[in-house]
mmCIF file of C-alpha atoms and ligand atoms in Angstrom:
data_model
loop_
_atom_site.group_PDB
_atom_site.id
_atom_site.type_symbol
_atom_site.label_atom_id
_atom_site.label_comp_id
_atom_site.label_asym_id
_atom_site.label_seq_id
_atom_site.Cartn_x
_atom_site.Cartn_y
_atom_site.Cartn_z
ATOM 1 C CA MET P 808 0.000 0.000 0.000
ATOM 2 C CA LEU P 809 1.699 3.192 1.172
ATOM 3 C CA ARG P 810 5.046 1.423 1.076
ATOM 4 C CA ASN P 811 4.503 0.083 -2.444
ATOM 5 C CA SER P 812 3.894 3.550 -3.831
ATOM 6 C CA LEU P 813 7.276 4.566 -2.471
ATOM 7 C CA ILE P 814 9.037 2.063 -4.651
ATOM 8 C CA GLY P 815 8.136 4.376 -7.550
ATOM 9 C CA SER P 816 8.891 7.610 -5.788
ATOM 10 C CA LEU P 817 10.247 7.799 -2.282
ATOM 11 C CA ARG P 818 9.461 11.452 -1.865
ATOM 12 C CA GLN P 819 5.786 11.339 -2.803
ATOM 13 C CA ILE P 820 2.916 11.050 -0.383
ATOM 14 C CA LYS P 821 0.358 8.568 -1.575
ATOM 15 C CA PRO P 822 -3.209 9.621 -0.893
ATOM 16 C CA ILE P 823 -4.693 7.447 1.822
ATOM 17 C CA LEU P 824 -7.370 5.510 -0.021
ATOM 18 C CA CYS P 825 -8.401 3.291 2.827
ATOM 19 C CA SER P 826 -11.918 3.742 4.089
ATOM 20 C CA GLN P 827 -11.913 1.853 7.399
ATOM 21 C CA SER P 828 -12.654 3.920 10.502
ATOM 22 C CA LEU P 829 -9.995 4.354 13.173
ATOM 23 C CA ARG P 830 -11.583 1.985 15.695
ATOM 24 C CA SER P 831 -12.528 -0.802 13.305
ATOM 25 C CA LEU P 832 -9.191 -2.502 12.940
ATOM 26 C CA SER P 833 -9.560 -6.185 12.242
ATOM 27 C CA ASN P 834 -7.063 -8.765 11.124
ATOM 28 C CA GLY P 835 -8.962 -9.428 7.893
ATOM 29 C CA ALA P 836 -7.373 -12.065 5.677
ATOM 30 C CA ASN P 837 -4.321 -12.673 7.800
ATOM 31 C CA SER P 838 -3.568 -15.755 9.931
ATOM 32 C CA GLY P 839 -4.258 -14.085 13.272
ATOM 33 C CA LEU P 840 -0.634 -14.170 14.410
ATOM 34 C CA THR P 841 -0.734 -10.469 15.233
ATOM 35 C CA THR P 842 -3.179 -8.368 17.194
ATOM 36 C CA ILE P 843 -3.823 -4.658 16.947
ATOM 37 C CA GLU P 844 -5.190 -2.590 19.812
ATOM 38 C CA VAL P 845 -5.881 1.094 19.333
ATOM 39 C CA ASP P 846 -5.928 3.304 22.407
ATOM 40 C CA ASP P 847 -9.147 5.352 22.298
ATOM 41 C CA LYS P 848 -7.610 8.391 23.923
ATOM 42 C CA SER P 849 -4.242 8.587 22.199
ATOM 43 C CA GLY P 850 -5.109 6.974 18.852
ATOM 44 C CA ILE P 851 -1.869 4.968 19.086
ATOM 45 C CA ALA P 852 -1.956 1.385 17.781
ATOM 46 C CA THR P 853 -0.140 -1.407 19.600
ATOM 47 C CA LEU P 854 0.826 -4.216 17.245
ATOM 48 C CA SER P 855 1.625 -7.475 19.082
ATOM 49 C CA MET P 856 3.356 -10.518 17.631
ATOM 50 C CA ASN P 857 1.625 -13.632 18.871
ATOM 51 C CA LEU P 858 3.286 -16.775 17.532
ATOM 52 C CA PRO P 859 4.238 -19.136 20.388
ATOM 53 C CA PRO P 860 6.692 -20.182 21.563
ATOM 54 C CA VAL P 861 9.146 -17.447 20.510
ATOM 55 C CA ASN P 862 7.674 -15.337 17.656
ATOM 56 C CA THR P 863 9.977 -16.757 15.004
ATOM 57 C CA LEU P 864 9.533 -14.841 11.775
ATOM 58 C CA THR P 865 7.762 -17.449 9.681
ATOM 59 C CA LEU P 866 6.219 -16.634 6.307
ATOM 60 C CA ASN P 867 2.807 -16.315 7.982
ATOM 61 C CA LEU P 868 3.952 -14.084 10.829
ATOM 62 C CA MET P 869 5.801 -11.800 8.405
ATOM 63 C CA HIS P 870 2.731 -11.674 6.163
ATOM 64 C CA ASP P 871 0.521 -10.753 9.136
ATOM 65 C CA LEU P 872 2.942 -8.108 10.339
ATOM 66 C CA ILE P 873 2.993 -6.407 6.941
ATOM 67 C CA ASP P 874 -0.789 -6.603 6.703
ATOM 68 C CA SER P 875 -1.163 -5.113 10.183
ATOM 69 C CA ILE P 876 1.315 -2.294 9.512
ATOM 70 C CA ASN P 877 -0.644 -1.411 6.361
ATOM 71 C CA GLN P 878 -3.941 -1.467 8.266
ATOM 72 C CA ILE P 879 -2.585 0.751 11.029
ATOM 73 C CA GLU P 880 -1.214 3.259 8.516
ATOM 74 C CA CYS P 881 -4.426 3.269 6.505
ATOM 75 C CA ASN P 882 -6.529 3.872 9.576
ATOM 76 C CA LYS P 883 -4.577 7.004 10.378
ATOM 77 C CA SER P 884 -3.450 5.924 13.800
ATOM 78 C CA ARG P 885 -1.193 8.470 15.496
ATOM 79 C CA GLY P 886 1.611 6.002 15.921
ATOM 80 C CA LEU P 887 2.558 2.326 15.990
ATOM 81 C CA ILE P 888 4.129 0.421 18.877
ATOM 82 C CA LEU P 889 5.573 -2.988 17.993
ATOM 83 C CA THR P 890 5.679 -5.512 20.827
ATOM 84 C CA SER P 891 5.175 -9.179 21.730
ATOM 85 C CA SER P 892 2.462 -11.132 23.541
ATOM 86 C CA ASN P 893 5.217 -13.370 24.946
ATOM 87 C CA ASP P 894 6.722 -12.042 28.170
ATOM 88 C CA LYS P 895 10.199 -13.496 27.547
ATOM 89 C CA VAL P 896 10.798 -13.136 23.814
ATOM 90 C CA PHE P 897 10.175 -10.125 21.563
ATOM 91 C CA SER P 898 11.142 -12.206 18.516
ATOM 92 C CA ALA P 899 13.675 -15.029 18.032
ATOM 93 C CA GLY P 900 14.371 -13.711 14.506
ATOM 94 C CA LEU P 901 13.970 -15.579 11.253
ATOM 95 C CA ASP P 902 12.522 -19.069 11.417
ATOM 96 C CA LEU P 903 15.686 -21.172 11.168
ATOM 97 C CA LYS P 904 13.715 -24.184 9.919
ATOM 98 C CA GLU P 905 12.911 -22.232 6.741
ATOM 99 C CA LEU P 906 16.644 -21.885 6.066
ATOM 100 C CA TYR P 907 17.659 -25.500 6.688
ATOM 101 C CA LYS P 908 17.782 -27.614 3.504
ATOM 102 C CA PRO P 909 15.193 -25.317 2.011
ATOM 103 C CA ASP P 910 12.831 -25.780 -0.886
ATOM 104 C CA GLN P 911 14.246 -23.250 -3.364
ATOM 105 C CA GLU P 912 10.995 -21.560 -4.401
ATOM 106 C CA ARG P 913 9.800 -21.263 -0.815
ATOM 107 C CA LEU P 914 13.183 -19.831 0.224
ATOM 108 C CA LYS P 915 12.824 -17.110 -2.430
ATOM 109 C CA GLU P 916 9.349 -16.296 -1.158
ATOM 110 C CA PHE P 917 10.628 -16.284 2.428
ATOM 111 C CA TRP P 918 13.504 -13.892 1.732
ATOM 112 C CA THR P 919 11.306 -11.609 -0.385
ATOM 113 C CA ILE P 920 8.736 -11.251 2.373
ATOM 114 C CA PHE P 921 11.505 -10.523 4.867
ATOM 115 C CA GLN P 922 12.659 -7.693 2.556
ATOM 116 C CA ASP P 923 9.004 -6.531 2.370
ATOM 117 C CA LEU P 924 8.670 -6.511 6.158
ATOM 118 C CA TRP P 925 11.819 -4.442 6.569
ATOM 119 C CA LEU P 926 10.528 -1.970 3.963
ATOM 120 C CA ALA P 927 7.088 -1.802 5.590
ATOM 121 C CA LEU P 928 8.588 -0.950 8.961
ATOM 122 C CA HIS P 929 11.272 1.318 7.581
ATOM 123 C CA LEU P 930 8.887 3.366 5.445
ATOM 124 C CA CYS P 931 5.899 3.393 7.780
ATOM 125 C CA GLY P 932 4.496 6.924 7.495
ATOM 126 C CA ILE P 933 3.460 7.280 11.129
ATOM 127 C CA PRO P 934 5.815 7.371 14.149
ATOM 128 C CA THR P 935 6.983 3.902 15.202
ATOM 129 C CA ALA P 936 8.454 2.562 18.437
ATOM 130 C CA ALA P 937 9.394 -0.883 19.721
ATOM 131 C CA ALA P 938 8.481 -2.017 23.238
ATOM 132 C CA ILE P 939 11.056 -4.807 23.513
ATOM 133 C CA ASN P 940 9.594 -6.964 26.260
ATOM 134 C CA GLY P 941 11.883 -9.956 25.755
ATOM 135 C CA HIS P 942 14.920 -11.262 23.878
ATOM 136 C CA ALA P 943 15.443 -9.732 20.445
ATOM 137 C CA PRO P 944 18.212 -11.622 18.608
ATOM 138 C CA ALA P 945 19.075 -11.283 14.908
ATOM 139 C CA ALA P 946 16.056 -10.288 12.800
ATOM 140 C CA GLY P 947 14.248 -9.490 16.084
ATOM 141 C CA CYS P 948 16.875 -6.781 16.599
ATOM 142 C CA ILE P 949 16.672 -5.665 12.954
ATOM 143 C CA MET P 950 12.899 -5.139 13.281
ATOM 144 C CA ALA P 951 13.463 -3.055 16.403
ATOM 145 C CA THR P 952 16.124 -0.930 14.686
ATOM 146 C CA ALA P 953 13.722 -0.250 11.798
ATOM 147 C CA CYS P 954 11.476 1.522 14.340
ATOM 148 C CA GLU P 955 12.213 5.094 15.409
ATOM 149 C CA TYR P 956 12.537 4.437 19.157
ATOM 150 C CA ARG P 957 13.268 1.463 21.381
ATOM 151 C CA VAL P 958 12.315 0.814 25.008
ATOM 152 C CA MET P 959 13.490 -2.494 26.525
ATOM 153 C CA LEU P 960 12.846 -4.455 29.696
ATOM 154 C CA PRO P 961 15.810 -5.548 31.892
ATOM 155 C CA ASP P 962 17.620 -8.896 31.752
ATOM 156 C CA PHE P 963 17.121 -9.661 28.074
ATOM 157 C CA VAL P 964 19.488 -9.649 25.089
ATOM 158 C CA ILE P 965 19.406 -7.859 21.752
ATOM 159 C CA GLY P 966 21.822 -7.873 18.816
ATOM 160 C CA VAL P 967 22.800 -9.527 15.575
ATOM 161 C CA HIS P 968 24.816 -12.655 16.422
ATOM 162 C CA ALA P 969 24.800 -14.062 12.880
ATOM 163 C CA THR P 970 28.567 -14.727 12.641
ATOM 164 C CA ARG P 971 28.358 -17.133 15.594
ATOM 165 C CA PHE P 972 26.772 -19.680 13.300
ATOM 166 C CA SER P 973 28.401 -18.671 9.991
ATOM 167 C CA PHE P 974 25.535 -16.471 8.779
ATOM 168 C CA LEU P 975 26.102 -13.246 6.884
ATOM 169 C CA VAL P 976 23.785 -10.262 6.885
ATOM 170 C CA SER P 977 22.701 -8.307 3.837
ATOM 171 C CA LYS P 978 23.940 -4.744 3.507
ATOM 172 C CA TRP P 979 20.465 -3.286 4.150
ATOM 173 C CA MET P 980 20.306 -5.152 7.462
ATOM 174 C CA MET P 981 23.703 -3.762 8.433
ATOM 175 C CA LEU P 982 22.553 -0.255 7.458
ATOM 176 C CA SER P 983 19.536 -0.606 9.712
ATOM 177 C CA TYR P 984 21.846 -1.454 12.626
ATOM 178 C CA GLN P 985 24.139 1.383 11.592
ATOM 179 C CA SER P 986 21.277 3.881 11.546
ATOM 180 C CA VAL P 987 21.065 3.426 15.309
ATOM 181 C CA LEU P 988 24.656 2.702 16.362
ATOM 182 C CA PRO P 989 27.979 4.258 15.343
ATOM 183 C CA ARG P 990 29.696 2.411 12.521
ATOM 184 C CA ARG P 991 32.687 1.287 14.609
ATOM 185 C CA ILE P 992 30.376 -0.315 17.193
ATOM 186 C CA VAL P 993 28.331 -2.025 14.483
ATOM 187 C CA GLU P 994 31.468 -3.356 12.809
ATOM 188 C CA ARG P 995 32.770 -4.798 16.063
ATOM 189 C CA ALA P 996 29.401 -6.143 17.232
ATOM 190 C CA LEU P 997 28.588 -7.774 13.893
ATOM 191 C CA ASN P 998 32.028 -9.365 13.642
ATOM 192 C CA GLN P 999 31.867 -10.623 17.241
ATOM 193 C CA GLY P 1000 28.279 -11.784 16.868
ATOM 194 C CA LYS P 1001 27.540 -9.770 19.990
ATOM 195 C CA LEU P 1002 24.300 -9.954 21.906
ATOM 196 C CA PHE P 1003 23.975 -6.906 24.156
ATOM 197 C CA SER P 1004 22.342 -7.125 27.569
ATOM 198 C CA THR P 1005 19.642 -4.520 28.168
ATOM 199 C CA GLN P 1006 22.104 -2.393 30.154
ATOM 200 C CA GLU P 1007 24.838 -2.660 27.498
ATOM 201 C CA ALA P 1008 22.305 -1.830 24.779
ATOM 202 C CA LEU P 1009 21.348 1.325 26.667
ATOM 203 C CA GLU P 1010 24.978 2.327 27.151
ATOM 204 C CA VAL P 1011 25.860 2.037 23.438
ATOM 205 C CA GLY P 1012 22.569 3.596 22.272
ATOM 206 C CA LEU P 1013 21.016 0.523 20.686
ATOM 207 C CA ILE P 1014 17.961 1.189 22.849
ATOM 208 C CA ASP P 1015 16.705 4.567 24.025
ATOM 209 C CA GLU P 1016 15.239 3.711 27.425
ATOM 210 C CA VAL P 1017 14.801 0.880 29.915
ATOM 211 C CA ALA P 1018 11.363 0.225 31.419
ATOM 212 C CA GLY P 1019 10.394 -1.615 34.594
ATOM 213 C CA SER P 1020 7.423 -3.412 33.062
ATOM 214 C CA LYS P 1021 5.672 -3.901 29.737
ATOM 215 C CA LYS P 1022 3.044 -1.363 30.787
ATOM 216 C CA GLU P 1023 5.765 1.200 31.431
ATOM 217 C CA ALA P 1024 7.481 0.360 28.143
ATOM 218 C CA LEU P 1025 4.246 0.971 26.241
ATOM 219 C CA ALA P 1026 3.741 4.263 28.093
ATOM 220 C CA GLN P 1027 7.320 5.361 27.289
ATOM 221 C CA CYS P 1028 6.825 4.490 23.615
ATOM 222 C CA ALA P 1029 3.534 6.430 23.623
ATOM 223 C CA ALA P 1030 5.291 9.432 25.198
ATOM 224 C CA PHE P 1031 7.882 9.303 22.393
ATOM 225 C CA ILE P 1032 5.138 9.227 19.769
ATOM 226 C CA GLY P 1033 3.539 12.217 21.524
ATOM 227 C CA THR P 1034 6.698 14.265 20.918
ATOM 228 C CA PHE P 1035 5.621 14.647 17.274
ATOM 229 C CA ASP P 1036 2.337 16.332 18.153
ATOM 230 C CA LYS P 1037 3.516 19.725 16.963
ATOM 231 C CA ALA P 1038 4.866 18.423 13.657
ATOM 232 C CA ASN P 1039 2.704 18.497 10.547
ATOM 233 C CA PRO P 1040 2.089 14.780 9.791
ATOM 234 C CA ILE P 1041 2.804 15.052 6.061
ATOM 235 C CA ALA P 1042 5.961 17.093 6.583
ATOM 236 C CA ARG P 1043 7.026 14.588 9.234
ATOM 237 C CA THR P 1044 6.472 11.609 6.946
ATOM 238 C CA LEU P 1045 8.386 13.226 4.087
ATOM 239 C CA THR P 1046 11.218 14.148 6.406
ATOM 240 C CA LYS P 1047 11.389 10.624 7.847
ATOM 241 C CA ARG P 1048 11.584 9.182 4.349
ATOM 242 C CA MET P 1049 14.255 11.661 3.307
ATOM 243 C CA CYS P 1050 16.326 10.659 6.350
ATOM 244 C CA ARG P 1051 15.916 6.958 5.490
ATOM 245 C CA ASP P 1052 16.183 7.335 1.723
ATOM 246 C CA SER P 1053 19.743 6.076 1.241
ATOM 247 C CA ASP P 1054 19.245 2.928 3.364
ATOM 248 C CA VAL P 1055 15.993 2.066 1.617
ATOM 249 C CA THR P 1056 17.430 2.770 -1.823
ATOM 250 C CA GLU P 1057 20.260 0.351 -1.065
ATOM 251 C CA LEU P 1058 17.711 -2.464 -0.982
ATOM 252 C CA LEU P 1059 15.336 -1.167 -3.649
ATOM 253 C CA ARG P 1060 17.991 -0.582 -6.285
ATOM 254 C CA ASP P 1061 18.722 -4.329 -6.507
ATOM 255 C CA ARG P 1062 16.249 -6.457 -4.594
ATOM 256 C CA ALA P 1063 16.678 -9.300 -7.051
ATOM 257 C CA GLY P 1064 20.467 -9.220 -6.610
ATOM 258 C CA ASP P 1065 20.089 -9.347 -2.823
ATOM 259 C CA LEU P 1066 17.717 -12.299 -3.173
ATOM 260 C CA ARG P 1067 20.158 -14.159 -5.424
ATOM 261 C CA ALA P 1068 23.115 -13.527 -3.098
ATOM 262 C CA CYS P 1069 21.165 -14.707 -0.056
ATOM 263 C CA VAL P 1070 19.750 -17.799 -1.702
ATOM 264 C CA ASP P 1071 23.213 -18.722 -3.011
ATOM 265 C CA TYR P 1072 24.801 -18.263 0.404
ATOM 266 C CA ILE P 1073 22.088 -20.138 2.280
ATOM 267 C CA ASN P 1074 22.666 -23.108 -0.021
ATOM 268 C CA THR P 1075 26.406 -23.291 0.728
ATOM 269 C CA PRO P 1076 27.763 -26.121 2.918
ATOM 270 C CA LEU P 1077 29.317 -23.467 5.198
ATOM 271 C CA PHE P 1078 25.895 -21.982 5.955
ATOM 272 C CA GLN P 1079 24.051 -25.302 6.196
ATOM 273 C CA GLU P 1080 26.674 -26.807 8.532
ATOM 274 C CA GLY P 1081 26.651 -23.740 10.789
ATOM 275 C CA LEU P 1082 22.865 -23.776 10.867
ATOM 276 C CA SER P 1083 22.722 -27.499 11.646
ATOM 277 C CA ALA P 1084 25.079 -27.002 14.604
ATOM 278 C CA HIS P 1085 23.027 -24.031 15.797
ATOM 279 C CA LEU P 1086 19.769 -25.997 15.647
ATOM 280 C CA GLU P 1087 21.433 -28.843 17.581
ATOM 281 C CA GLY P 1088 22.613 -26.318 20.176
ATOM 282 C CA LEU P 1089 19.057 -25.048 20.631
ATOM 283 C CA LYS P 1090 17.825 -28.630 21.168
ATOM 284 C CA GLU P 1091 20.625 -29.517 23.599
ATOM 285 C CA LYS P 1092 19.876 -26.472 25.720
ATOM 286 C CA LYS P 1093 16.906 -28.390 27.143
HETATM 287 C C1 LIG Y 1909 24.666 -11.293 1.078
HETATM 288 C C2 LIG Y 1909 24.021 -11.869 2.280
HETATM 289 C C3 LIG Y 1909 24.155 -13.286 2.255
HETATM 290 C C4 LIG Y 1909 23.539 -14.162 2.940
HETATM 291 C C5 LIG Y 1909 22.475 -14.017 3.936
HETATM 292 C C6 LIG Y 1909 22.415 -15.299 4.623
HETATM 293 C C7 LIG Y 1909 21.695 -15.642 5.614
HETATM 294 C C8 LIG Y 1909 20.546 -14.979 6.092
HETATM 295 C C9 LIG Y 1909 20.522 -14.820 7.604
HETATM 296 C C10 LIG Y 1909 20.737 -13.434 7.941
HETATM 297 C C11 LIG Y 1909 20.678 -13.035 9.351
HETATM 298 C C12 LIG Y 1909 19.917 -13.861 10.272
HETATM 299 C C13 LIG Y 1909 18.741 -13.510 10.730
HETATM 300 C C14 LIG Y 1909 17.995 -14.319 11.698
HETATM 301 O O1 LIG Y 1909 17.096 -13.832 12.314
HETATM 302 S S1 LIG Y 1909 18.380 -15.977 11.903
HETATM 303 C C15 LIG Y 1909 17.597 -16.427 13.424
HETATM 304 C C16 LIG Y 1909 18.548 -16.252 14.530
HETATM 305 N N1 LIG Y 1909 17.904 -16.445 15.809
HETATM 306 C C17 LIG Y 1909 18.400 -17.182 16.752
HETATM 307 O O2 LIG Y 1909 19.467 -17.737 16.610
HETATM 308 C C18 LIG Y 1909 17.602 -17.303 18.026
HETATM 309 C C19 LIG Y 1909 17.616 -18.688 18.521
HETATM 310 N N2 LIG Y 1909 16.766 -18.791 19.694
HETATM 311 C C20 LIG Y 1909 17.187 -18.507 20.931
HETATM 312 O O3 LIG Y 1909 18.285 -18.077 21.173
HETATM 313 C C21 LIG Y 1909 16.196 -18.765 22.036
HETATM 314 O O4 LIG Y 1909 15.159 -19.559 21.511
HETATM 315 C C22 LIG Y 1909 15.588 -17.491 22.652
HETATM 316 C C23 LIG Y 1909 15.024 -16.556 21.602
HETATM 317 C C24 LIG Y 1909 16.664 -16.760 23.494
HETATM 318 C C25 LIG Y 1909 14.432 -17.916 23.606
HETATM 319 O O5 LIG Y 1909 14.870 -18.876 24.520
HETATM 320 P P1 LIG Y 1909 13.827 -19.811 25.291
HETATM 321 O O6 LIG Y 1909 12.700 -18.989 25.792
HETATM 322 O O7 LIG Y 1909 14.599 -20.619 26.260
HETATM 323 O O8 LIG Y 1909 13.188 -20.738 24.154
HETATM 324 P P2 LIG Y 1909 13.831 -22.040 23.468
HETATM 325 O O9 LIG Y 1909 15.229 -21.785 23.102
HETATM 326 O O10 LIG Y 1909 13.540 -23.219 24.308
HETATM 327 O O11 LIG Y 1909 12.984 -22.092 22.112
HETATM 328 C C26 LIG Y 1909 11.674 -22.614 22.071
HETATM 329 C C27 LIG Y 1909 11.497 -23.410 20.782
HETATM 330 O O12 LIG Y 1909 11.651 -22.515 19.675
HETATM 331 C C28 LIG Y 1909 12.695 -22.985 18.811
HETATM 332 N N3 LIG Y 1909 13.383 -21.799 18.222
HETATM 333 C C29 LIG Y 1909 13.975 -20.805 18.881
HETATM 334 N N4 LIG Y 1909 14.438 -19.882 18.026
HETATM 335 C C30 LIG Y 1909 14.121 -20.312 16.798
HETATM 336 C C31 LIG Y 1909 14.343 -19.808 15.493
HETATM 337 N N5 LIG Y 1909 14.937 -18.619 15.255
HETATM 338 N N6 LIG Y 1909 13.882 -20.517 14.442
HETATM 339 C C32 LIG Y 1909 13.244 -21.691 14.620
HETATM 340 N N7 LIG Y 1909 13.012 -22.252 15.850
HETATM 341 C C33 LIG Y 1909 13.455 -21.557 16.915
HETATM 342 C C34 LIG Y 1909 13.600 -23.783 19.724
HETATM 343 O O13 LIG Y 1909 14.401 -24.671 18.992
HETATM 344 C C35 LIG Y 1909 12.577 -24.469 20.598
HETATM 345 O O14 LIG Y 1909 11.996 -25.515 19.834
HETATM 346 P P3 LIG Y 1909 11.562 -26.905 20.514
HETATM 347 O O15 LIG Y 1909 10.945 -27.675 19.402
HETATM 348 O O16 LIG Y 1909 12.815 -27.531 21.039
HETATM 349 O O17 LIG Y 1909 10.608 -26.522 21.607
#
């Protein structure tokens, strides 16, 4: 919807054609893996991921997230807060089972929808914030960095630890990380495969605030969204897009090339062996 129009022209505002009223958000044709609650007073929408046990980004969850982001934008909510219904995990990142000995066509679909989700979050016209109420490794962290503000609960971890199991990240994922953290910290953290504790994440600036509870985190995100009250919404949206233009263009200029590179890499023995060991490690943890 709004995001798709940007593929043609990043600087243009697409007229909002949606006709649903603000309070009538439903999950329509999606699989029900997300819920949307709109606060009557503030008009802010809370978008919760709800795929037990750990909100892995499966094809269906990513589809539902994109659908929900589009609905929230179309219904002219004042802002979007991304969070999780699970009280220990924000999101465990991409569904590793989709990457292990994958069916090639499904893998292409999977990677393409991951690109779509990143674009949907990155280009969302309204203010966005993440209430990180649990662990946020890998793509869980990338989703949070695509939002404009991050509030996290104590005693969890966040970061992109891909190199620990011989994964690479695409340049657009690195840019997302780099839009929040200084380049030298990103370089070191990506190379180390570092997962930051909540306190470390606050100290380096990966998150903006720590909250004592989910309720507080949601309130802090809402307060952040309220800071835009004096800005004209259209001017704000255009300015946000201008600020994000180079990162988004990096992906849009060659989406097919990114897809090819990822599919090729995922099919290498290096990747598959690292992934197999990682999956074993997750099983042995029990
Ligand atoms: C040019 C570029 C080239 C190439 C690109 C190539 C590659 C692309 C990859 C790019 C970057 C990667 C992005 C990703 O997001 S990969 C996903 C990485 N995520 C993880 O490694 C997280 C793993 N999970 C955990 O660490 C823990 O589960 C977590 C989140 C801390 C929660 O812990 P806990 O509450 O104790 O829960 P369990 O560990 O017991 O997990 C419950 C259950 O879920 C299964 N599971 C967990 N995470 C995943 C996952 N990501 N995918 C699939 N399944 C997962 C886990 O195995 C348990 O299953 P069980 O059946 O045993 O109950």
